[in-house]
Coordinates of C-alpha atoms in Angstrom, one line a residue:
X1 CA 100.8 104.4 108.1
X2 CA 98.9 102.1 105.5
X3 CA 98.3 99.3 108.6
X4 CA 96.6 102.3 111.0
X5 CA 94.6 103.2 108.4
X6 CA 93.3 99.6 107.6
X7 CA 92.9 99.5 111.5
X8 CA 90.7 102.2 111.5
X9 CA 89.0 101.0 108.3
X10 CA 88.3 97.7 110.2
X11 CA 86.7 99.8 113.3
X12 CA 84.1 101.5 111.6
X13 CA 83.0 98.0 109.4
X14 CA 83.8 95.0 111.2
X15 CA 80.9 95.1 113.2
X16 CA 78.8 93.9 109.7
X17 CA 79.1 90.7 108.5
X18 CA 82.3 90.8 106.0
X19 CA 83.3 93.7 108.0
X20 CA 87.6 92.9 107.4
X21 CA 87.1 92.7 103.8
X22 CA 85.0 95.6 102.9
X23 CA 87.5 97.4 105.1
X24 CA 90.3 96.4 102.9
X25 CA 88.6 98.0 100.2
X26 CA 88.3 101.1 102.5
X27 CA 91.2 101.0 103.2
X28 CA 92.5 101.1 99.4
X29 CA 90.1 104.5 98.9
X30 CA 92.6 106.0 102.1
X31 CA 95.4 104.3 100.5
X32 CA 94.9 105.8 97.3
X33 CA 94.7 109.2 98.7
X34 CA 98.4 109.3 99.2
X35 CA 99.9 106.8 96.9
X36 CA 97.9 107.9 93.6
X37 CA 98.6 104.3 92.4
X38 CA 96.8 101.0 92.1
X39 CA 99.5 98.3 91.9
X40 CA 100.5 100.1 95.0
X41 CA 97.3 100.2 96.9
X42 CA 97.0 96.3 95.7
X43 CA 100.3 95.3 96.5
X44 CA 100.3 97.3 99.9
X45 CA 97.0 96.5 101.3
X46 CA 96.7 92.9 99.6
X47 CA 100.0 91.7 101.7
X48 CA 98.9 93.4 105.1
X49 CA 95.1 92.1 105.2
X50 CA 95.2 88.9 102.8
X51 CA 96.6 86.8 105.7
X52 CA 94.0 88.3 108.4
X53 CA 91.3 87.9 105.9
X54 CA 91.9 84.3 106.0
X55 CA 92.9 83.7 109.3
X56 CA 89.1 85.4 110.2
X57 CA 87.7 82.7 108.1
X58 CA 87.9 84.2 104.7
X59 CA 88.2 82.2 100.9
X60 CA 91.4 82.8 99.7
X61 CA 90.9 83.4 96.6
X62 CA 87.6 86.1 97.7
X63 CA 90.9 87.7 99.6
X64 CA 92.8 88.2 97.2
X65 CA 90.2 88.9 94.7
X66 CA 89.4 91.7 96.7
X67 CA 93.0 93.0 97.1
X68 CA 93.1 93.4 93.6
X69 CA 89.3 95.0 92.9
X70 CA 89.9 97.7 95.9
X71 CA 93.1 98.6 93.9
X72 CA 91.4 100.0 90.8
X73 CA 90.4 102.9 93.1
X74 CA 94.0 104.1 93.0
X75 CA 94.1 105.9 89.9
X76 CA 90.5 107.6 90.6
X77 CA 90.3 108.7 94.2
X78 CA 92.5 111.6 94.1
X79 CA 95.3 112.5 93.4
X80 CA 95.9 109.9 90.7
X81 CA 99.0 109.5 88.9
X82 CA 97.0 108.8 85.3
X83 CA 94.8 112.4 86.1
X84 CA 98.0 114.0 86.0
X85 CA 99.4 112.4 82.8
X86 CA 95.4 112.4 81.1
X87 CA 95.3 116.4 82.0
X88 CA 99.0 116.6 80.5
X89 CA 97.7 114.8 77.3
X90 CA 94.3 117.0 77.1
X91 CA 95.4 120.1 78.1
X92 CA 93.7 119.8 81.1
X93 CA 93.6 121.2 84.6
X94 CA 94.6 118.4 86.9
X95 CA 93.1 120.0 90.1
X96 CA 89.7 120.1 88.4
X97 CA 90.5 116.6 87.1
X98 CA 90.8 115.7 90.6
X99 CA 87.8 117.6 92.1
X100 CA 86.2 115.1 89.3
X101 CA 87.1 111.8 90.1
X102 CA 86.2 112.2 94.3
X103 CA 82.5 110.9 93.6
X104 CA 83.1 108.4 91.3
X105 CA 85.5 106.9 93.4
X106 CA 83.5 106.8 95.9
X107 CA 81.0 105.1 94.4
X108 CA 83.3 102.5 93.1
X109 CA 84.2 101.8 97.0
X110 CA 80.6 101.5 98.3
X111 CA 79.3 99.5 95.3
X112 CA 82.4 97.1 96.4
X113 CA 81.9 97.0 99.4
X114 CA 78.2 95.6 98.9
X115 CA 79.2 93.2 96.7
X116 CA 81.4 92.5 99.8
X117 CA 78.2 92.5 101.8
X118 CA 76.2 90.0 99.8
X119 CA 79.1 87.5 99.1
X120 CA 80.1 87.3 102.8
X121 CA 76.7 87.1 104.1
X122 CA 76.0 84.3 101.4
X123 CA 78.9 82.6 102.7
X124 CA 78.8 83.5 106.5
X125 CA 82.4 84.4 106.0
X126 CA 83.8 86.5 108.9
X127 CA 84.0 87.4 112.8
X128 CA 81.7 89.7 113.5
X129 CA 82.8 92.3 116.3
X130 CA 81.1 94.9 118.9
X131 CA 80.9 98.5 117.0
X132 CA 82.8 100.5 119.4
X133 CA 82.6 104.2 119.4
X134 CA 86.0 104.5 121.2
X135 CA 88.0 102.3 119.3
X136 CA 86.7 104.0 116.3
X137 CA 88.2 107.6 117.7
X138 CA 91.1 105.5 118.8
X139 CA 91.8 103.8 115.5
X140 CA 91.3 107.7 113.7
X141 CA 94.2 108.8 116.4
X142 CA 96.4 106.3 115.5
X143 CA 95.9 107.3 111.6
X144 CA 96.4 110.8 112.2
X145 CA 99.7 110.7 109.9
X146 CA 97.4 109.0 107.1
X147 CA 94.7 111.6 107.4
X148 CA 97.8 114.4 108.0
X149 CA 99.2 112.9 104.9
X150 CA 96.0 113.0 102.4
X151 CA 94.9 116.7 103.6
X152 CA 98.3 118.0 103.0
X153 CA 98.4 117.0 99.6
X154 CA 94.8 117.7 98.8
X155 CA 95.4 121.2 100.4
X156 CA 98.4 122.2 98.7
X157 CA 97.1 120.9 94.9
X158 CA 93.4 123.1 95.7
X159 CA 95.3 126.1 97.0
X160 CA 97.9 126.2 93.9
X161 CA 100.8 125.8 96.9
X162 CA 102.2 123.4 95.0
X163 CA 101.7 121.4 91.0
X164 CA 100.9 117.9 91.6
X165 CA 104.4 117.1 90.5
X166 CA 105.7 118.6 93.3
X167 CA 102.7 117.3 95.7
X168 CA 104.5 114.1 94.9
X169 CA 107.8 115.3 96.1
X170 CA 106.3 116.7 99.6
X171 CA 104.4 113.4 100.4
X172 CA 107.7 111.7 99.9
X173 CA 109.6 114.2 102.3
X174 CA 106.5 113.9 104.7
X175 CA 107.3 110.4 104.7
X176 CA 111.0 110.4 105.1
X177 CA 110.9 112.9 107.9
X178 CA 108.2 110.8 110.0
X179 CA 109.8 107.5 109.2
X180 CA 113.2 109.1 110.5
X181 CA 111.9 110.8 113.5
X182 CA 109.7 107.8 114.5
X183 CA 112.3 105.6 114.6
X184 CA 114.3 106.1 117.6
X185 CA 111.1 107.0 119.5
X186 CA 109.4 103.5 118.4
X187 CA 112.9 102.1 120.1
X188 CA 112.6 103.9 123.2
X189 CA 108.8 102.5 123.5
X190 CA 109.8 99.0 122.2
X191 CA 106.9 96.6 122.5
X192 CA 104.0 99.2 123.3
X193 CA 104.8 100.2 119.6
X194 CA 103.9 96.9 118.2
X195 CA 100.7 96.4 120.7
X196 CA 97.6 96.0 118.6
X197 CA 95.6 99.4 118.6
X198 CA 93.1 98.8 120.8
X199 CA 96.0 98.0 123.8
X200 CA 98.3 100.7 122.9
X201 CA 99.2 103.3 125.6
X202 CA 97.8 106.7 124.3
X203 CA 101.6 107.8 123.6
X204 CA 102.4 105.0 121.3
X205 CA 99.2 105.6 118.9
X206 CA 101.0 108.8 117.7
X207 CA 103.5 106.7 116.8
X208 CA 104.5 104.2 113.9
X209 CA 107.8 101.7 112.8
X210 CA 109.5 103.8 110.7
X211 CA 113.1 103.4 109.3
X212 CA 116.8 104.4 109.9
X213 CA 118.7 106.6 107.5
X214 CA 120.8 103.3 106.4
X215 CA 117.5 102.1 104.9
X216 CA 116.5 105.2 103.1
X217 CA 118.6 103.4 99.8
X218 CA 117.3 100.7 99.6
X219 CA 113.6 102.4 99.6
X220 CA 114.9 104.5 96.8
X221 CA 116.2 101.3 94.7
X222 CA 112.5 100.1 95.5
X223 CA 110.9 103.1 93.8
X224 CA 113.4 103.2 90.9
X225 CA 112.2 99.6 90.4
X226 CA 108.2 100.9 90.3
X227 CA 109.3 103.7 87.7
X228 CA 111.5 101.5 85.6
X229 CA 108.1 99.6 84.8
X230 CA 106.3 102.7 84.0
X231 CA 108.9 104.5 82.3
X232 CA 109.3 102.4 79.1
X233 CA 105.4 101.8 79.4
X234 CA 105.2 105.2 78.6
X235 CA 108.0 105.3 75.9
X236 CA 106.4 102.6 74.4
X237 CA 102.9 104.1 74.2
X238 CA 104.0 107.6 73.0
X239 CA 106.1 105.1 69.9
X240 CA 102.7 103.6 69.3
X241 CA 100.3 106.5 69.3
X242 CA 102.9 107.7 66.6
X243 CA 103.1 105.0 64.7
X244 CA 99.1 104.7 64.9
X245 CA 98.9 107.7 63.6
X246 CA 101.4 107.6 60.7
X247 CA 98.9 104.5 59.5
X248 CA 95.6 106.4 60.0
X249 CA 94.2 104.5 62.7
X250 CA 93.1 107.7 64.2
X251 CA 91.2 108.6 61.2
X252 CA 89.5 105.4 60.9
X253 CA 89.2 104.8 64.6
X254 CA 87.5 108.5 64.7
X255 CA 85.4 108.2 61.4
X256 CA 83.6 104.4 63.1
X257 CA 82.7 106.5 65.9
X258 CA 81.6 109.5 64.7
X259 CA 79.7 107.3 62.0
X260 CA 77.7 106.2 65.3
X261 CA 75.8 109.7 65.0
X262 CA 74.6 111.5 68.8
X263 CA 76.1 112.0 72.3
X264 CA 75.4 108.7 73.2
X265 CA 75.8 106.3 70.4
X266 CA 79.6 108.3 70.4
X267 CA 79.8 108.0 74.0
X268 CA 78.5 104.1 74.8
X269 CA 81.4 103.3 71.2
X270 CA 83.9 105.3 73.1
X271 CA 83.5 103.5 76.4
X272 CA 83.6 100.1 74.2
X273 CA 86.8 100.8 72.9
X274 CA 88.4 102.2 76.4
X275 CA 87.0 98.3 78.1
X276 CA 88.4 96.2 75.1
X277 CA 91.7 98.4 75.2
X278 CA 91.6 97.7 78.9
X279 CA 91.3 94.3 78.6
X280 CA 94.8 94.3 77.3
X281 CA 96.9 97.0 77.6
X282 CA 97.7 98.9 81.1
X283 CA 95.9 101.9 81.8
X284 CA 99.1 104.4 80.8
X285 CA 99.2 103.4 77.1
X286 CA 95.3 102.9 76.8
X287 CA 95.2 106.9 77.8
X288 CA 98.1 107.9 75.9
X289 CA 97.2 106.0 72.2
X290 CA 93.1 106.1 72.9
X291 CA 92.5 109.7 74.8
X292 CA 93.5 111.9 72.0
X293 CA 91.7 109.9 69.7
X294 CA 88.1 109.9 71.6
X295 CA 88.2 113.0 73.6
X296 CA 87.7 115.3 70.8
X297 CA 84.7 113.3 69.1
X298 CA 83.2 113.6 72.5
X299 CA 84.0 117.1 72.6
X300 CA 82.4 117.2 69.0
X301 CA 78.8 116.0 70.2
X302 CA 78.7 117.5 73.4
X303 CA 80.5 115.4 76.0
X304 CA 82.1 117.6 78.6
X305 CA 85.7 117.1 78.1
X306 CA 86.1 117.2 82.6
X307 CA 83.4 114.4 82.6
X308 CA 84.5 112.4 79.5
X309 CA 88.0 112.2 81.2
X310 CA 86.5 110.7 84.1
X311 CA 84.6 107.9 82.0
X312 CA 87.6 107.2 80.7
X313 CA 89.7 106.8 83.9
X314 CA 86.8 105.0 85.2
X315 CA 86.8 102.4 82.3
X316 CA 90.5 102.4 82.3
X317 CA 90.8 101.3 86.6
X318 CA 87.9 98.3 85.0
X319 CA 91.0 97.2 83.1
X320 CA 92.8 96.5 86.4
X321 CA 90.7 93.1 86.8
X322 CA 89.7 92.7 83.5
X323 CA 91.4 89.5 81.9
X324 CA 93.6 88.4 80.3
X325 CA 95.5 91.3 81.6
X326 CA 94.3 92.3 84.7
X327 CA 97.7 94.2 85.8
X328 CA 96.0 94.2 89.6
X329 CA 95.0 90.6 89.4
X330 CA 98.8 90.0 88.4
X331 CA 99.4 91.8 91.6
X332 CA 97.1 90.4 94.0
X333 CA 98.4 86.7 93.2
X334 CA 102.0 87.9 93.6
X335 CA 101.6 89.2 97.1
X336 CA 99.2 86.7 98.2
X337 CA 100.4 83.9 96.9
X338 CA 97.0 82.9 94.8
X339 CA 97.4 81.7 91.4
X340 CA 96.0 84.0 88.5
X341 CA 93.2 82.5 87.6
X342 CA 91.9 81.3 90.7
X343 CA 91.1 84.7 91.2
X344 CA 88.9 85.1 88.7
X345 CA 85.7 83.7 89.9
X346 CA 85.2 86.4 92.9
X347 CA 86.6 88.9 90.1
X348 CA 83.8 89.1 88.1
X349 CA 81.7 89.8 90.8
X350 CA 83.5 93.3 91.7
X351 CA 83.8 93.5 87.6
X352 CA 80.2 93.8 87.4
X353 CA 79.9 96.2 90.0
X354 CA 82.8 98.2 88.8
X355 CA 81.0 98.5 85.5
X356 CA 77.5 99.5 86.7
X357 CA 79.0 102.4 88.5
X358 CA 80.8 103.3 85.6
X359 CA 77.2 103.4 83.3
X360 CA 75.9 105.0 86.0
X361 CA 78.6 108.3 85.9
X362 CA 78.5 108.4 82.0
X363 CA 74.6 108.9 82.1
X364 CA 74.7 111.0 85.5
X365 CA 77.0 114.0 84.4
X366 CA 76.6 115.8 87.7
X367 CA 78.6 112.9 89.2
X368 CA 81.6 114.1 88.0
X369 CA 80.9 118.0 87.4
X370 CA 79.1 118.9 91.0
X371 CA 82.4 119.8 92.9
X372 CA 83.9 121.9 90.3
X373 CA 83.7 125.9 90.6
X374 CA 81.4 127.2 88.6
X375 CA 79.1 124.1 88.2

């Protein structure tokens, strides 16, 4: 599902020059409206278009770089897995949380994607193709499952038919079901399935790899594996925010800025703190110790407590790329095969970007508010 949606990604951009890899950061916005994750929207659409990228002519290490930058999208284009556990935290509702983060998100993609623009261009990296109405309305066929995928889950979260929680447990029955049925169909077609899009036989498009019942443990081991890094993540963070606040940091974390005096002296010492937290801690313990510390001195001097949670998230997805950690940067070189800091130089170019959209929703309210009821 995750390579149809990167094919139709590539039909709508590959026309401009760096077309395949600011359609690998399209394709992590699409991504990340089903998997709610950025190591998964790295690790998924790093391996699949890393190797094209630099077959077409690409730097390795831009490829990879870019992997890694279109993952921080994961936890803001919704639904986002760090929303969920934010609104938890904050008493928050998570559907408004993720009415919030749509803009911003996309923001974050488009200011990639010109950074995408510029860098290519300076380098003449890429193959430019034809824009081609028809393979565009082919490629969206062929996604339909992706597209099928996101509305059902936005749907169902909007319309209170399901909690997010169990949004997550739909997608993965939607995904078990079509993998399942898709599989002895795929056989029956054999190689029309694998035909790239634009030769496939109108049947096939409707049509991806899936997987036999046999394999369906070994996918589950696979996600047990992604939760047991999370889970003690989480322990870990709850343990420190404790501890934290046994020795007072929150007092004297919340009396330097309050000391800062109006909304954004407080807001600009907030957003400090969430980057230098980011820079080395994942995003799960940076909300869990830092959000109930800063949210209610935002609160205090006016900050909307919708909008400051989106600033937050925001700076928290900077982290992603944001050395020494860098969790995406981690996984970019893993699935690439690029070593850590060779990534760095093309980084910092989607870093800066990354942070000028982030200014730009702090000052700019309406960015986050405008899709809300009621605003």
């Amino acid at each position: 599902i995750a390579k149809r949606l990167s094919d139709y990604a590539y039909a709508c951009l590959g026309w401009l020059r760096g077309g395949l890899a600011m359609a690998s950061i399209g394709a992590c916005g699409l991504f990340a409206a089903i998997s709610g994750s950025n190591s998964a929207t790295t690790a998924t659409i790093g391996s699949m278009l890393h190797p094209e990228m630099v077959k077409g002519g690409y730097d390795e290490r831009f490829s990879a770089a870019t992997a890694a930058a279109g993952g921080t999208v994961g936890i803001i284009i919704p639904p986002s897995i760090i929303f969920i556990v934010y609104g938890f935290l904050m008493n928050l509702e998570v559907g408004q949380l993720f009415l919030a983060g749509i803009i911003p998100g996309v923001l974050m993609v488009v200011a990639m994607m010109l950074v995408c623009f510029v860098v290519c261009t300076v380098n003449k990296w890429g193959i430019l193709t034809n824009l081609s109405i028809s393979r565009v309305i082919k490629t969206a066929i062929g996604a339909w499952l992706g597209f099928f995928a996101i509305g059902l889950v936005l749907w169902g979260i909007y319309t209170g038919k399901f909690s997010p929680t169990e949004a997550a447990g739909v997608t993965v029955g939607f995904g078990i079901i079509v993998g399942v049925i898709c599989f002895p169909i795929n056989k029956i077609m054999g190689s029309d399935a694998d035909l790239p899009i634009d030769e496939k036989p109108v049947s096939s498009m409707f049509v991806v790899n899936g997987f036999t019942i046999q394999e369906i443990p070994s996918i589950v081991v696979r996600s047990a594996q992604i939760t047991g890094i999370l889970a003690p993540l989480i322990a870990v963070s709850v343990v420190m925010q404790q501890i934290l606040s046994l020795l007072g940091a929150q007092e004297t974390i919340g009396g330097l800025v309050t000391s800062m005096g109006g909304y954004y002296p407080v807001l600009f010492t907030a957003m400090a703190m969430v980057f230098i937290a980011g820079m080395i801690l994942e995003s799960l313990p940076v909300t869990i110790i830092m959000a109930p510390i800063l949210a209610p001195i935002a609160a205090s001097v006016g900050v909307d407590p919708i909008h400051f949670a989106v600033i937050f998230l925001v700076g928290a997805s900077i982290g992603f790329i944001t050395p020494p950690y860098g969790l995406n940067l981690y996984v970019a070189s893993g699935v690439t095969g690029v070593p850590y800091f060779r990534l760095l130089r093309y980084s910092t170019m989607y870093l800066g970007s990354l942070i000028a959209v982030w200014i730009l929703v702090a000052l700019t309210p309406e960015l986050a508010l405008s899709l809300l009821p009621n605003q």
